[in-house]
Coordinates of C-alpha atoms in Angstrom, one line a residue:
M58 CA -160.1 -63.0 59.5
P59 CA -158.3 -64.7 62.4
E60 CA -158.9 -63.3 65.8
V61 CA -155.3 -61.9 66.5
P62 CA -154.8 -60.1 63.2
R63 CA -158.5 -58.7 63.5
A64 CA -157.5 -57.3 66.9
D65 CA -154.3 -56.0 65.7
L66 CA -156.3 -54.0 62.8
L67 CA -158.8 -52.6 65.1
L68 CA -156.3 -51.4 67.5
R69 CA -154.6 -49.6 65.0
T70 CA -157.2 -48.2 62.7
G71 CA -160.6 -48.8 64.7
L72 CA -162.9 -46.2 66.4
K73 CA -162.4 -45.8 70.0
Q74 CA -165.1 -48.1 71.2
Q75 CA -163.8 -50.7 69.1
K76 CA -160.4 -50.2 70.5
L77 CA -161.8 -50.3 74.0
S78 CA -163.9 -53.6 73.2
V79 CA -160.7 -55.3 71.8
L80 CA -158.5 -54.4 75.1
V81 CA -161.1 -55.9 77.0
S82 CA -161.1 -59.2 75.0
L83 CA -157.5 -59.5 74.3
P84 CA -156.6 -61.7 77.3
K85 CA -159.2 -64.2 76.0
V86 CA -158.3 -63.9 72.3
L87 CA -154.7 -64.6 73.2
A88 CA -155.8 -67.7 75.4
A89 CA -157.5 -69.2 72.3
T90 CA -154.7 -68.6 70.1
N91 CA -151.5 -68.5 72.2
S92 CA -148.3 -68.2 70.5
K93 CA -144.9 -66.3 70.8
E94 CA -145.7 -64.5 67.4
N95 CA -149.3 -63.6 68.2
L96 CA -148.0 -62.3 71.6
V97 CA -145.5 -60.1 69.9
T98 CA -148.1 -58.8 67.5
I99 CA -150.6 -58.1 70.4
L100 CA -148.0 -56.2 72.4
D101 CA -147.0 -53.9 69.4
A102 CA -150.7 -53.2 68.8
I103 CA -150.9 -52.2 72.6
K104 CA -147.9 -50.0 72.4
H105 CA -149.5 -48.2 69.4
V106 CA -152.8 -47.7 71.1
W107 CA -150.9 -46.5 74.2
K108 CA -148.9 -43.7 72.3
K109 CA -152.0 -42.6 70.4
G110 CA -154.0 -42.4 73.6
E111 CA -151.4 -40.5 75.6
A112 CA -151.0 -37.8 72.7
E113 CA -154.8 -37.3 72.7
N114 CA -155.0 -37.7 76.8
D115 CA -157.6 -40.1 76.5
V116 CA -158.2 -41.4 80.0
D117 CA -160.5 -44.3 78.9
I118 CA -157.9 -45.8 76.5
I119 CA -155.1 -45.3 78.9
N120 CA -156.8 -46.9 81.8
E121 CA -157.9 -50.0 79.4
V122 CA -154.4 -50.5 78.3
F123 CA -153.2 -50.9 81.9
T124 CA -156.0 -53.3 82.7
C125 CA -155.3 -55.2 79.8
L126 CA -151.4 -55.8 80.6
Q127 CA -152.7 -56.5 84.2
N128 CA -155.2 -59.2 83.1
L129 CA -152.5 -60.7 80.5
A130 CA -150.1 -61.1 83.4
S131 CA -152.9 -62.6 85.6
I132 CA -154.9 -64.9 83.1
T133 CA -154.8 -68.6 83.3
C134 CA -155.1 -71.0 80.2
D135 CA -158.8 -71.6 81.0
G136 CA -159.4 -67.8 80.8
K137 CA -159.9 -67.2 84.7
I138 CA -158.0 -64.0 85.9
I139 CA -156.3 -64.3 89.4
T140 CA -155.7 -60.8 90.7
Y141 CA -152.8 -59.9 92.6
P142 CA -154.2 -57.8 95.8
M143 CA -153.3 -54.3 96.5
T144 CA -152.4 -53.5 100.1
S145 CA -155.2 -52.6 102.5
L146 CA -155.9 -53.1 106.2
F147 CA -153.6 -56.1 107.7
E148 CA -156.5 -58.7 108.2
E149 CA -158.2 -58.1 104.9
F150 CA -155.1 -58.0 103.0
D151 CA -153.9 -61.1 104.7
A152 CA -157.1 -63.0 103.7
M153 CA -156.7 -61.9 100.1
M154 CA -153.0 -63.1 100.0
R155 CA -154.0 -66.6 101.2
Q156 CA -156.9 -66.8 98.6
Y157 CA -154.5 -65.6 96.0
H158 CA -151.9 -68.3 96.8
E159 CA -154.3 -70.9 97.0
E160 CA -155.6 -70.1 93.6
K161 CA -152.1 -69.8 92.3
I162 CA -151.1 -73.3 93.4
T163 CA -153.4 -74.9 91.0
A164 CA -153.4 -72.4 88.2
V165 CA -151.6 -72.8 85.0
F166 CA -151.0 -69.3 83.8
L167 CA -151.2 -68.3 80.0
L168 CA -147.9 -66.6 80.0
T169 CA -145.0 -67.8 81.5
D170 CA -142.9 -66.1 84.2
D171 CA -140.1 -65.5 81.7
Q172 CA -142.5 -63.9 79.1
V173 CA -144.1 -61.7 81.8
T174 CA -140.5 -60.7 82.9
K175 CA -138.9 -60.2 79.5
Q176 CA -141.9 -58.7 77.4
L177 CA -144.7 -57.4 79.6
L178 CA -142.9 -55.7 82.3
P179 CA -140.6 -53.4 80.2
L180 CA -143.7 -52.2 78.3
V181 CA -145.5 -51.5 81.6
L182 CA -142.6 -49.7 83.3
E183 CA -142.1 -47.6 80.0
F184 CA -145.9 -46.7 80.3
V185 CA -145.7 -45.9 84.0
H186 CA -142.5 -43.8 83.8
E187 CA -144.3 -41.3 81.4
L188 CA -147.3 -40.8 83.8
Q189 CA -148.0 -37.8 85.7
V190 CA -151.7 -37.5 85.9
K191 CA -153.5 -38.9 89.1
D192 CA -156.5 -40.1 87.0
H193 CA -154.2 -43.1 85.7
A194 CA -152.3 -43.6 89.0
E195 CA -154.4 -46.3 90.7
V196 CA -155.0 -48.7 87.7
A197 CA -151.2 -48.2 86.8
S198 CA -150.3 -49.4 90.4
H199 CA -152.6 -52.3 90.0
C200 CA -150.8 -53.0 86.7
V201 CA -147.2 -52.9 88.2
A202 CA -148.6 -55.0 91.3
A203 CA -149.8 -57.8 88.9
M204 CA -146.2 -58.1 87.7
I205 CA -144.7 -58.7 91.0
P206 CA -145.6 -62.2 91.7
R207 CA -144.7 -63.4 88.1
L208 CA -141.1 -61.9 88.0
S209 CA -138.0 -64.2 87.6
G210 CA -135.0 -62.8 88.9
S211 CA -133.9 -59.7 91.3
L212 CA -133.0 -57.5 88.6
K213 CA -136.5 -56.8 87.4
K214 CA -137.8 -56.5 90.9
T215 CA -135.2 -53.8 91.5
Q216 CA -136.4 -52.0 88.5
I217 CA -139.8 -51.7 90.0
I218 CA -138.4 -50.5 93.2
R219 CA -136.5 -47.8 91.4
I220 CA -139.5 -46.5 89.5
G221 CA -141.4 -46.5 92.7
I222 CA -138.7 -44.3 94.3
E223 CA -138.5 -42.0 91.5
K224 CA -142.2 -41.4 91.3
G225 CA -142.0 -40.2 95.0
D226 CA -139.7 -37.3 94.2
V227 CA -141.2 -34.3 95.8
S228 CA -140.9 -32.4 92.4
Q229 CA -143.1 -34.9 90.8
G230 CA -146.9 -34.4 90.2
A231 CA -149.7 -35.5 92.4
G232 CA -150.1 -38.6 90.1
S233 CA -146.6 -39.6 90.2
R234 CA -146.6 -39.5 94.1
L235 CA -149.5 -41.5 94.3
I236 CA -148.1 -44.3 92.2
C237 CA -145.2 -44.2 94.3
C238 CA -147.2 -44.7 97.4
L239 CA -149.2 -47.7 96.0
I240 CA -146.3 -49.4 94.4
L241 CA -144.2 -49.1 97.5
G242 CA -147.0 -50.1 99.6
V243 CA -147.3 -53.5 97.7
L244 CA -143.4 -53.8 97.7
T245 CA -143.4 -53.7 101.4
A246 CA -146.4 -56.0 101.7
S247 CA -144.8 -58.5 99.4
T248 CA -141.6 -58.2 101.6
L249 CA -139.5 -57.1 98.6
L250 CA -138.7 -54.1 100.8
S251 CA -138.3 -53.9 104.3
E252 CA -139.8 -50.9 106.2
Q253 CA -136.4 -49.6 107.1
D254 CA -135.4 -49.5 103.4
I255 CA -138.8 -47.9 102.4
D256 CA -138.2 -45.2 105.1
G257 CA -134.6 -44.7 104.2
L258 CA -135.4 -44.4 100.4
F259 CA -138.6 -42.4 100.3
F260 CA -140.4 -41.4 103.5
Q261 CA -137.5 -39.5 104.7
K262 CA -138.1 -37.1 101.7
V263 CA -141.8 -37.1 102.9
K264 CA -140.7 -36.1 106.3
V265 CA -138.6 -33.3 105.3
M266 CA -141.4 -32.0 102.9
A267 CA -143.5 -32.2 105.8
F268 CA -141.2 -30.2 108.1
Q269 CA -140.9 -27.7 105.4
T270 CA -144.7 -27.4 105.0
L271 CA -145.4 -27.0 108.8
L272 CA -142.9 -24.3 108.9
S273 CA -144.4 -22.5 106.0
L274 CA -147.9 -22.8 107.4
Y275 CA -146.9 -22.1 111.1
D276 CA -148.4 -18.7 111.2
Y277 CA -151.7 -19.7 109.8
F278 CA -152.4 -21.8 113.1
P279 CA -154.2 -20.0 116.1
P280 CA -151.8 -19.1 118.9
R281 CA -153.1 -22.0 121.3
D282 CA -152.4 -24.5 118.7
R283 CA -148.9 -23.4 118.1
R284 CA -148.2 -23.2 121.8
D285 CA -149.7 -26.5 122.8
V286 CA -149.3 -28.7 119.8
I287 CA -146.7 -27.4 117.4
L288 CA -144.1 -25.9 119.3
P289 CA -143.4 -29.2 121.6
V290 CA -142.9 -31.2 118.3
V291 CA -140.4 -28.4 117.1
A292 CA -138.6 -28.5 120.4
E293 CA -138.4 -32.1 120.4
I294 CA -136.9 -32.1 116.7
L295 CA -134.3 -29.4 117.8
E296 CA -133.3 -31.4 120.7
H297 CA -132.5 -34.7 118.7
P298 CA -132.6 -33.7 114.9
P299 CA -132.9 -36.8 112.8
S300 CA -129.9 -37.1 110.2
Y301 CA -132.1 -36.4 107.3
L302 CA -133.6 -33.2 108.8
I303 CA -129.9 -31.9 109.6
S304 CA -129.6 -30.0 106.3
P305 CA -133.1 -28.5 105.8
L306 CA -133.0 -27.5 109.4
A307 CA -129.8 -25.5 109.0
R308 CA -131.2 -23.9 105.8
L309 CA -134.4 -22.8 107.5
F310 CA -133.4 -22.3 111.0
G311 CA -133.3 -18.5 110.5
R312 CA -136.5 -18.4 109.1
L313 CA -137.9 -20.6 111.9
A314 CA -136.4 -18.6 114.7
F315 CA -137.4 -15.3 113.1
K316 CA -141.0 -16.4 112.6
L317 CA -141.4 -17.5 116.3
F318 CA -139.9 -14.1 117.3
T319 CA -142.3 -12.0 115.2
L320 CA -145.4 -14.0 116.3
G321 CA -144.2 -13.6 119.9
D322 CA -143.9 -17.5 120.3
F323 CA -140.0 -17.1 121.1
T324 CA -140.1 -17.4 125.0
S325 CA -137.2 -17.9 127.3
D326 CA -138.1 -21.6 127.6
H327 CA -137.0 -22.0 123.9
I328 CA -134.1 -19.9 123.8
A329 CA -131.8 -22.6 125.5
T330 CA -133.1 -25.4 123.3
F331 CA -132.8 -23.2 119.9
Q332 CA -129.2 -22.0 121.0
A333 CA -128.1 -25.5 121.6
C334 CA -129.3 -26.7 118.2
Y335 CA -127.9 -23.8 116.2
T336 CA -124.6 -24.4 117.9
A337 CA -124.5 -27.9 117.1
L338 CA -125.4 -27.2 113.6
S339 CA -122.8 -24.4 113.3
R340 CA -120.1 -26.8 114.3
S341 CA -121.2 -29.5 112.0
D342 CA -118.6 -31.3 109.9
S343 CA -120.6 -30.7 106.7
P344 CA -119.5 -27.3 105.1
D345 CA -122.9 -27.0 103.4
V346 CA -124.5 -26.9 106.8
R347 CA -122.0 -24.5 108.3
L348 CA -122.7 -22.3 105.3
D349 CA -126.5 -22.4 106.0
C350 CA -125.9 -21.5 109.5
A351 CA -123.6 -18.5 108.5
R352 CA -126.3 -17.2 106.4
N353 CA -128.9 -17.5 109.1
L354 CA -126.8 -15.6 111.7
P355 CA -128.6 -12.1 111.3
A356 CA -131.9 -13.8 111.7
V357 CA -130.8 -15.9 114.8
V358 CA -129.3 -12.7 116.5
Q359 CA -132.6 -11.0 115.8
A360 CA -134.6 -13.6 117.2
F361 CA -132.3 -14.4 120.4
G362 CA -132.1 -10.6 121.0
P363 CA -128.8 -8.6 121.6
A364 CA -128.8 -9.7 125.3
Q365 CA -128.1 -13.4 124.3
Y366 CA -125.3 -12.6 121.9
S367 CA -122.5 -12.6 124.4
P368 CA -120.5 -14.8 124.6
H369 CA -122.4 -17.6 123.0
L370 CA -123.1 -16.2 119.4
D371 CA -120.1 -14.2 119.3
D372 CA -117.9 -17.5 119.6
L373 CA -119.8 -18.9 116.7
L374 CA -119.1 -15.7 114.6
Q375 CA -115.5 -16.0 115.4
A376 CA -115.6 -19.5 114.0
F377 CA -117.4 -18.5 110.9
T378 CA -114.8 -15.9 110.2
Q379 CA -112.1 -18.2 110.6
D380 CA -113.6 -21.3 108.9
T381 CA -111.4 -23.1 106.3
S382 CA -114.3 -22.7 103.7
E383 CA -114.2 -19.6 102.0
P384 CA -117.9 -19.4 101.1
I385 CA -118.7 -19.6 104.9
R386 CA -116.3 -16.6 105.6
R387 CA -117.8 -14.8 102.7
S388 CA -121.4 -15.2 103.7
V389 CA -120.9 -14.3 107.5
V390 CA -118.8 -11.3 106.4
S391 CA -121.6 -10.1 103.9
G392 CA -124.2 -10.1 106.9
L393 CA -121.8 -8.3 109.6
H394 CA -123.6 -5.0 109.1
E395 CA -127.1 -6.6 109.8
V396 CA -125.5 -8.0 112.9
A397 CA -124.2 -4.7 113.9
A398 CA -127.5 -3.1 113.5
L399 CA -129.3 -5.8 115.7
L400 CA -126.7 -5.5 118.4
G401 CA -126.7 -1.5 118.6
P402 CA -123.7 0.6 118.6
Q403 CA -122.1 -0.4 122.1
R404 CA -122.4 -4.1 121.6
A405 CA -121.2 -3.7 118.1
Q406 CA -118.1 -1.7 119.2
R407 CA -117.4 -4.4 121.9
Y408 CA -117.8 -7.5 119.6
L409 CA -117.5 -6.6 115.9
K410 CA -115.0 -3.8 115.7
A411 CA -112.0 -6.1 116.2
T412 CA -113.7 -8.7 114.0
S413 CA -113.9 -6.4 111.3
L414 CA -110.4 -5.3 111.4
A415 CA -109.2 -9.1 111.4
V416 CA -111.1 -9.9 108.4
F417 CA -108.9 -7.5 106.3
K418 CA -106.2 -9.9 107.2
D419 CA -108.0 -12.8 105.4
E420 CA -106.3 -14.6 102.8
S421 CA -109.0 -14.2 100.4
P422 CA -109.4 -10.7 98.7
T423 CA -113.0 -11.7 97.9
V424 CA -113.8 -12.1 101.6
Q425 CA -112.2 -8.7 102.1
G426 CA -114.2 -7.3 99.3
H427 CA -117.3 -8.5 100.8
L428 CA -116.7 -6.5 104.0
I429 CA -115.7 -3.4 102.1
A430 CA -119.3 -3.7 100.2
C431 CA -121.2 -3.5 103.7
L432 CA -118.8 -0.7 105.3
P433 CA -121.3 2.1 104.3
S434 CA -123.8 0.4 106.6
F435 CA -121.4 -1.1 109.1
V436 CA -119.2 1.9 110.1
P437 CA -122.0 4.4 111.1
T438 CA -123.1 1.8 113.6
I439 CA -119.7 1.2 114.9
C440 CA -118.8 4.7 115.2
T441 CA -121.9 6.0 116.8
G442 CA -121.5 7.6 120.2
V443 CA -117.6 7.5 120.1
D444 CA -115.2 10.4 120.4
D445 CA -113.7 11.7 117.1
D446 CA -110.1 10.4 117.7
T447 CA -111.4 6.8 118.2
K448 CA -113.6 7.2 115.2
N449 CA -110.8 8.8 113.0
T450 CA -108.5 6.0 114.2
Y451 CA -110.8 3.1 113.2
I452 CA -111.7 4.7 109.9
D453 CA -108.1 5.3 109.2
A454 CA -107.4 1.7 109.8
M455 CA -110.1 0.7 107.5
L456 CA -108.9 2.9 104.5
K457 CA -105.6 1.5 104.8
A458 CA -106.9 -1.9 104.6
I459 CA -108.9 -1.0 101.6
L460 CA -105.8 0.4 99.9
H461 CA -104.0 -2.7 100.7
H462 CA -106.9 -4.7 99.3
H463 CA -106.4 -3.0 95.9
T464 CA -102.9 -3.9 95.9
I465 CA -103.5 -7.6 96.2
L466 CA -106.8 -7.8 94.0
A467 CA -105.9 -8.9 90.5
A468 CA -106.3 -6.5 87.7
G469 CA -108.7 -8.8 85.8
R470 CA -111.2 -8.9 88.8
W471 CA -112.9 -5.9 87.7
R472 CA -116.3 -6.7 89.1
E473 CA -115.0 -6.8 92.5
Q474 CA -113.3 -3.4 91.9
M475 CA -116.7 -2.0 90.9
A476 CA -118.2 -3.3 94.1
V477 CA -115.4 -1.3 96.1
L478 CA -116.3 1.7 94.2
D479 CA -119.8 1.4 95.0
A480 CA -119.0 1.4 98.6
L481 CA -116.6 4.4 98.2
R482 CA -119.1 6.7 97.0
H483 CA -121.0 6.5 100.3
F484 CA -117.8 7.1 102.4
P485 CA -118.5 11.1 102.6
T486 CA -121.3 10.4 105.0
F487 CA -119.0 9.3 107.7
V488 CA -115.3 10.1 106.5
S489 CA -113.6 13.3 107.5
S490 CA -112.7 15.6 104.6
T491 CA -108.9 15.1 105.4
Q492 CA -109.5 11.4 105.2
L493 CA -111.4 11.8 101.9
F494 CA -108.5 13.7 100.4
E495 CA -105.6 11.7 101.8
R496 CA -107.1 8.0 101.6
V497 CA -110.1 7.9 99.4
C498 CA -109.1 10.0 96.4
P499 CA -105.8 8.5 95.9
L500 CA -107.3 5.2 95.8
L501 CA -109.8 6.5 93.1
F502 CA -106.9 8.0 91.2
E503 CA -105.2 4.6 91.2
L504 CA -108.3 2.9 90.0
M505 CA -108.6 5.5 87.1
N506 CA -105.1 4.6 86.1
A507 CA -105.0 0.8 86.6
G508 CA -108.4 -0.4 86.3
A509 CA -110.4 -2.0 83.4
R510 CA -112.2 0.6 81.4
P511 CA -115.5 0.2 83.1
V512 CA -113.7 0.6 86.5
Q513 CA -111.9 3.8 85.3
V514 CA -115.0 5.5 84.1
E515 CA -116.9 4.6 87.5
A516 CA -114.0 5.8 89.4
A517 CA -114.1 9.2 87.6
R518 CA -117.7 9.4 88.5
V519 CA -117.1 8.6 92.2
L520 CA -114.3 10.9 92.4
V521 CA -116.4 13.8 91.1
A522 CA -119.0 13.0 93.6
V523 CA -117.0 12.5 96.7
N524 CA -114.8 15.6 95.9
R525 CA -117.9 17.7 95.8
D526 CA -118.5 16.5 99.4
N527 CA -115.3 17.6 100.6
K528 CA -115.7 20.5 102.9
I529 CA -112.0 21.8 102.7
T530 CA -111.7 24.1 99.6
A531 CA -107.9 23.4 99.4
N532 CA -108.7 19.7 99.2
R533 CA -111.2 20.2 96.3
V534 CA -108.8 22.4 94.4
N535 CA -106.0 19.9 94.7
V536 CA -108.1 17.1 93.4
L537 CA -109.2 19.5 90.4
L538 CA -105.5 20.3 89.6
R539 CA -104.4 16.7 89.6
L540 CA -107.4 15.8 87.5
R541 CA -106.6 18.4 85.0
K542 CA -102.8 17.7 85.0
E543 CA -102.8 13.9 84.8
Y544 CA -105.9 13.5 82.6
A545 CA -107.1 16.8 80.6
L546 CA -103.4 17.3 79.9
G547 CA -102.4 13.7 79.6
K548 CA -100.3 12.2 76.9
N549 CA -102.5 9.3 76.7
F550 CA -105.8 9.5 74.4
W551 CA -107.8 7.5 76.9
Q552 CA -106.5 9.8 79.8
R553 CA -108.1 12.7 78.1
T554 CA -111.2 10.7 77.2
L555 CA -111.5 9.8 80.7
Y556 CA -111.3 13.5 81.7
L557 CA -114.3 14.3 79.5
D558 CA -116.3 11.4 81.2
A559 CA -115.5 13.1 84.5
C560 CA -116.8 16.5 83.1
N561 CA -119.9 14.7 81.9
F562 CA -120.5 13.5 85.4
A563 CA -119.6 16.9 87.0
C564 CA -122.3 18.5 84.7
D565 CA -124.9 16.7 86.9
C566 CA -123.1 17.5 90.3
Y567 CA -122.2 21.3 90.2
S568 CA -123.7 24.5 89.4
H569 CA -123.2 25.8 85.8
Q570 CA -120.8 28.5 86.8
Y571 CA -118.6 26.1 88.8
F572 CA -118.8 23.6 86.1
R573 CA -117.7 25.8 83.4
T574 CA -115.0 27.3 85.4
N575 CA -113.4 24.3 86.7
Y576 CA -114.2 21.6 84.2
L577 CA -115.5 22.8 80.9
D578 CA -112.7 25.4 80.0
P579 CA -109.9 22.8 80.2
A580 CA -112.1 20.4 78.2
I581 CA -112.5 23.1 75.5
D582 CA -108.7 23.3 75.3
L583 CA -108.7 19.6 74.2
L584 CA -110.1 21.0 70.8
E585 CA -106.7 22.2 70.1
V586 CA -105.0 19.1 70.9

């Protein structure tokens, strides 16, 4: 049987050792019987071997396939293999390159540059694209490197550059990243890519990952190393952050500042540097960067301390609450109660009281809703230590704003209405009985009338709960009378059903005697309806 058909048969049906032996001898077999048809036959057989080896995760077969393809690109007509060198130390690599070019001048390669470009390279790139295991990384990279000096046309070189960069993505496995490093090293040494291009396309990702890793491992280092080695580097980055670190720095700024604060490394020497960096990031032209800064505001306030809040951070808070981007306004408002707790009652009253009232004038009901959701934690801090008149005036303004929010919130946005109800159930802890009766209960009745069915049921549950906490008997009785009149005796089936839902909730809130007298008896009357 002729050599090429025999090699094809063994590669497809032979034992493993037979396949390995054939792969080793293929370049010389082709050199003895070189033709376009034989090359196509051999490459098809190699592809068959590759697929089976990959399916079985056979390291020996996969590595030998790459070695075979590398040799096919490097073998001369007289059977000599001229290997393109991989990158190493400059002097050593320079000597190997000179030797390669000297041998190449007099060599006649078995395959033409066009055959390598159009037939070998697509096969190699297909195989490399699927690789993840680092056991194959080096031999695969050697195979790709062997193609580089044989390529014709810039398009194919661009394909190698692209796969090198894709393999360097930080989400890829260790094998892929190793292939990336080896391939990009060869491309740089071959002057197909400049160092600036490499830095822009890949190494910036590495630097970002290095920064994130350094931050995550910061507290594992001893205090002396943190103070003398790491902090100076971090401070230099903060003073002049590279463009590719702007986004990750904004995203991780709160974690960085908080970590330094909890470890006791955040000294007065660093406050000015951190403040200047945070201010610059917060006033960035990028909405995404500003959004990350808004999310990090509570952590930054905790790290800097209440004494550093005025007026520096307050200006940034005002800028966030007035930002043109709604997600930024939502984010900073959602953390307002955390900032208030960190500042303490006096500073919170001075800086955040007016801000909270201004937020209720925001054009977005969603932003207002985020503030309402945090009111149970925010209001007690604001109202600590103030006289009753001041407290009642502020809370009354808040309750009016909540009622206005209900009027501008579309009926279909029931999830936002549910968030408001979740906040209202906590109001008895800081709202007077009169305000509960005059402001909160009417809003709950309104939600029972106009809300979606889940909102109506939840409003009934909250109404029963907050009415129990009303310390004025007349107020409690008036709410019960309205509940009976409008719902127990309601003309609408859903109103009467809602009253039964309220009874179900009341059963868990009141004594048996009170429940039977004020809820159950009117419910029994419904049996006659």
